[in-house]
Short mmCIF file of C-alpha atoms in Angstrom, two decimals:
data_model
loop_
_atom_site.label_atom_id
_atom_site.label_comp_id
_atom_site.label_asym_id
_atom_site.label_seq_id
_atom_site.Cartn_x
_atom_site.Cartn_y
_atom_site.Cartn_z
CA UNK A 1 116.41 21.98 82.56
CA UNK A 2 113.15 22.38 84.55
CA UNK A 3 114.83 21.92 87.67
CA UNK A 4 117.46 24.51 86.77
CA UNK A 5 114.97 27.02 85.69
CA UNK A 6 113.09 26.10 89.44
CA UNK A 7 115.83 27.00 91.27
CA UNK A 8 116.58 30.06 89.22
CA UNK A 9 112.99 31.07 89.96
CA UNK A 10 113.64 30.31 93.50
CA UNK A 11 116.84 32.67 93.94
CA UNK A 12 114.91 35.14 91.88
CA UNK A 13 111.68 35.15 94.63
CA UNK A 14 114.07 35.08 97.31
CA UNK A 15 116.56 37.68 96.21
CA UNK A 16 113.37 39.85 95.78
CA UNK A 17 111.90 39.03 99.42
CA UNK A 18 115.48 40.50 100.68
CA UNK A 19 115.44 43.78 98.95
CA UNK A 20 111.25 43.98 99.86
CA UNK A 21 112.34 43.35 103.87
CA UNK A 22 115.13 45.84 103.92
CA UNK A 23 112.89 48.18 103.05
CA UNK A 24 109.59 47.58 104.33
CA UNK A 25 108.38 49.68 107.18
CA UNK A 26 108.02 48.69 110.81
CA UNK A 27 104.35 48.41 111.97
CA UNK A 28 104.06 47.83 115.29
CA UNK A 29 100.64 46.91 117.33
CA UNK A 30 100.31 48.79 120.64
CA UNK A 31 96.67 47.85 121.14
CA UNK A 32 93.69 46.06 119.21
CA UNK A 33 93.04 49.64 117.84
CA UNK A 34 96.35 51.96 117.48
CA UNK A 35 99.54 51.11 116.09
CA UNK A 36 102.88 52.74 115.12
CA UNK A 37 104.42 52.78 111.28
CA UNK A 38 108.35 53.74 111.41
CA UNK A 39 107.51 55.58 115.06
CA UNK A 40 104.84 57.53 113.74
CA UNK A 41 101.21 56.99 115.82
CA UNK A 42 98.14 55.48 113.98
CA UNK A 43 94.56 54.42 114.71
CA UNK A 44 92.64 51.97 112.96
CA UNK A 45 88.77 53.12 112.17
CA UNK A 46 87.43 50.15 110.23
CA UNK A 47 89.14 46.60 109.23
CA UNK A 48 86.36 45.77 107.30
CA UNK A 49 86.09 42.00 106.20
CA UNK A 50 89.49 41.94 108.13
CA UNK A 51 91.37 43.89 105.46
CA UNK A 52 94.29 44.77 107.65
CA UNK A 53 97.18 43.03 106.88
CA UNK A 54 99.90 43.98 109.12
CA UNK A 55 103.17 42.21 106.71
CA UNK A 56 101.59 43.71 103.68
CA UNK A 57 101.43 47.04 105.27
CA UNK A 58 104.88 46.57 105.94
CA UNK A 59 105.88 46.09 102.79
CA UNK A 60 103.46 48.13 100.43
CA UNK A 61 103.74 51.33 102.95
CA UNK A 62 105.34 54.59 101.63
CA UNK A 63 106.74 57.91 103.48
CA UNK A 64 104.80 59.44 101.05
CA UNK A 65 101.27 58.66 102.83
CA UNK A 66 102.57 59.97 106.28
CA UNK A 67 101.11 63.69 104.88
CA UNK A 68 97.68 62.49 104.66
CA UNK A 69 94.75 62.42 107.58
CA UNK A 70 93.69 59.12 106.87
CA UNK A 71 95.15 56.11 104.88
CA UNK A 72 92.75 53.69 103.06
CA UNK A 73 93.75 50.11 102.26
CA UNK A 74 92.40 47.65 99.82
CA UNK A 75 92.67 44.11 98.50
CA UNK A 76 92.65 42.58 95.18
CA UNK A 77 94.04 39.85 93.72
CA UNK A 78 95.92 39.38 97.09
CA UNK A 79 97.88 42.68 96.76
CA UNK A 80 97.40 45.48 99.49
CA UNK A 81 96.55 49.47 97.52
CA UNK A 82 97.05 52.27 99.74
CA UNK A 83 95.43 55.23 98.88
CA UNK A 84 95.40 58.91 101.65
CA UNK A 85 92.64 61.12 101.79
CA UNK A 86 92.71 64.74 103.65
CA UNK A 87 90.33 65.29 106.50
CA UNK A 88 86.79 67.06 105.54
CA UNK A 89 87.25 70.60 105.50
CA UNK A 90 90.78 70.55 104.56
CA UNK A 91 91.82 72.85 101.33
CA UNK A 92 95.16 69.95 100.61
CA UNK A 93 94.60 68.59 97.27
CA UNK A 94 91.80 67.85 95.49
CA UNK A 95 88.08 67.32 96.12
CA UNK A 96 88.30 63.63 95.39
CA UNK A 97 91.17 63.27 97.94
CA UNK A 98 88.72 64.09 101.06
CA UNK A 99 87.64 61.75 103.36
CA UNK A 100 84.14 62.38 102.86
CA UNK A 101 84.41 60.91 99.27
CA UNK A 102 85.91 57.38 100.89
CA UNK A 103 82.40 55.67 99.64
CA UNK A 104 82.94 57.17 95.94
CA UNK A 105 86.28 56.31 95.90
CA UNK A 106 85.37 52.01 97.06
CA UNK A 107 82.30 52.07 94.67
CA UNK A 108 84.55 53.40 91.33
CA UNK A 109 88.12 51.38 92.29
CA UNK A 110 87.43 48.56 94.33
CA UNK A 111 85.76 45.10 93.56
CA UNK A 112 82.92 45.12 95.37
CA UNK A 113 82.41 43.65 99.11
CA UNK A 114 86.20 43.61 98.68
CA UNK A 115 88.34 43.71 102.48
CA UNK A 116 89.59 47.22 103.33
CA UNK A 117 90.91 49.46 106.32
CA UNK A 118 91.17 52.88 107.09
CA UNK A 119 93.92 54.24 109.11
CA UNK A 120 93.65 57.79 110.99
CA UNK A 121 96.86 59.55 111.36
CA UNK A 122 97.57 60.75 114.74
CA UNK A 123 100.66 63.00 113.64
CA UNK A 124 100.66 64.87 110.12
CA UNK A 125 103.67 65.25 108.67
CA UNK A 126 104.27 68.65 106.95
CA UNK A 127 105.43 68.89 103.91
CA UNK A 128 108.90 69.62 103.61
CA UNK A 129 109.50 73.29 101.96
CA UNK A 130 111.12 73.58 98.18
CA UNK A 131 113.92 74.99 99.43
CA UNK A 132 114.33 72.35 101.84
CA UNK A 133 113.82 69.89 99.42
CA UNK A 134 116.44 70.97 96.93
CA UNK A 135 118.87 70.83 99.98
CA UNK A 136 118.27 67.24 100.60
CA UNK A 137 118.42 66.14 97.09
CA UNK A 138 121.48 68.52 96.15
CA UNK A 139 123.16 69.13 99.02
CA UNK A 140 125.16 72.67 98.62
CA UNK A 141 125.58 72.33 94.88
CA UNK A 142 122.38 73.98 94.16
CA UNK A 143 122.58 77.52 93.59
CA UNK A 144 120.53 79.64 95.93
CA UNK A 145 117.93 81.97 94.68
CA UNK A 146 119.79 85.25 95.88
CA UNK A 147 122.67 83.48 93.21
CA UNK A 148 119.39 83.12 90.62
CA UNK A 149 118.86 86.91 90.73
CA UNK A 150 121.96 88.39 90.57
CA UNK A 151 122.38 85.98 87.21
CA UNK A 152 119.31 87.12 85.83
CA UNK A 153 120.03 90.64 86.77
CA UNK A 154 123.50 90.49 85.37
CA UNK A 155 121.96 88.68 81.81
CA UNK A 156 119.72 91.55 81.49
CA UNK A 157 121.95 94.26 81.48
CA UNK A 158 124.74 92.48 78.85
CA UNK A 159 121.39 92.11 76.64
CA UNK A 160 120.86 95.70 77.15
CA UNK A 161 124.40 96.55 76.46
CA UNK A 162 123.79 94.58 72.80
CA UNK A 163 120.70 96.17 71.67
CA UNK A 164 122.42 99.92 72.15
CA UNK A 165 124.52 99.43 68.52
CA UNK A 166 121.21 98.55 66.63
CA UNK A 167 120.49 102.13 66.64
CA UNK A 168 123.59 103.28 64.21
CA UNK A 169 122.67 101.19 61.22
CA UNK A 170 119.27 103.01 61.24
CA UNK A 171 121.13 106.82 61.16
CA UNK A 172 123.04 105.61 58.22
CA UNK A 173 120.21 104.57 56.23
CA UNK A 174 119.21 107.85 56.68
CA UNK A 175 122.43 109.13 55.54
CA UNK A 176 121.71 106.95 52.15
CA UNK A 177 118.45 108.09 51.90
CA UNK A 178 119.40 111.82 51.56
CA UNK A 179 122.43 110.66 49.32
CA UNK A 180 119.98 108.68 46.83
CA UNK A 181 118.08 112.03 45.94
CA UNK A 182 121.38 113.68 44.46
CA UNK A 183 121.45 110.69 42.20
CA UNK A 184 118.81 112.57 39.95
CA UNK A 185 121.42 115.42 38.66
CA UNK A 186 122.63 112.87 35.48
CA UNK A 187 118.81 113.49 34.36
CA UNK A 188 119.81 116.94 33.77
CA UNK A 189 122.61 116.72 32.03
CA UNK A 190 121.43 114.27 29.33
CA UNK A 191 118.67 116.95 28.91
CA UNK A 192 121.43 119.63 28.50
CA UNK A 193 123.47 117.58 25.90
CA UNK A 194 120.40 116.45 24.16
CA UNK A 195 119.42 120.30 23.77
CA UNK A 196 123.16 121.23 22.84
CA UNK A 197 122.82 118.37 20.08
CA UNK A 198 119.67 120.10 18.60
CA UNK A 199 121.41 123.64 18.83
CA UNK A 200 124.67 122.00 16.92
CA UNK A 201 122.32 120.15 14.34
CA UNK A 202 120.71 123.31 13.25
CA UNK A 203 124.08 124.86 12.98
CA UNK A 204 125.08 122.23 10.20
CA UNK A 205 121.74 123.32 8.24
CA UNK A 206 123.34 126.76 6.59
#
């Protein structure tokens, strides 16, 4: 049983190492000091305590990180943490995502004295536009905003078109109103009998 369990473990690890290298990035050194990731050029600032890890890099590196200045990289527990900052000055994201907080950002998440790098990137990518983005994730299917308008526009005016017979029930409870005063003429009449009655009773009295 152990030794069936062993080799399951075995094909598990290696199955995982397959799907890992098919998509791991290609890092490639062109001197002690610049490198390439997927094409794109880099240059390493510090490998302090000889953090840089070229096959982790590979595998732990995300397209994601290619719209940041500079790319930090930590170890702990043997696993590689990338983490971009924006160059100082910059108005991208937030205050602790600028370089200049790089110190702050060792002293509160990393063990200390731990191995790190810091990559500078050479060639920004932009971030792609919404409408761009919605292309590449729905292809044609997604309805353009012109489309959005002329729905919204076209919703608006059938709600208009329903809230123009709300105004009749209101005239007809006018209507009643003026109808419920006429209501008080039986009042009279019992008045008129009643005083016919007393004329009639003092009639019988002879």
């Amino acid at each position: 049983m152990n030794s069936e369990k062993k080799e399951r473990r075995e094909a598990q690890l290696a199955k995982k190492a397959e799907a890992i290298k098919a998509y791991a990035s290609k890092v490639v050194m062109t001197d002690k000091t610049h490198l390439t990731i997927d094409g794109r050029p880099y240059e390493l600032l510090v490998n302090f305590h000889e953090g840089f890890d070229l096959e982790k890099l590979e595998e732990r590196f995300s397209d994601i990180l290619t719209k940041y200045d500079y790319i930090v990289g930590d170890m702990g527990f043997d696993q590689l943490r990338l983490h971009g900052f924006y160059k100082n000055g910059s108005k991208k994201g937030l205050p602790s995502q600028n370089i200049t907080r790089l110190q702050d950002y060792l002293f509160e998440y990393c063990n200390f004295g731990c191995p790190y790098f810091v990559l500078r990137n050479l060639e920004v990518q932009k971030q792609q536009p919404s409408s761009a983005l919605d292309k590449e994730l729905y292809g044609n299917e997604r309805p353009n905003k012109g489309h959005k308008t002329t729905t919204v526009s076209k919703n608006r005016k059938h709600r208009q078109r329903k809230r123009k017979p709300k105004n009749t029930p209101y005239t007809t409870e006018k209507t009643y109103a003026v109808h419920s005063r006429k209501k008080k003429q039986p009042t009279r009449t019992k008045r008129e009998n009643k005083h016919a009655n007393k004329r009639h009773f003092v009639i019988r009295q002879k």
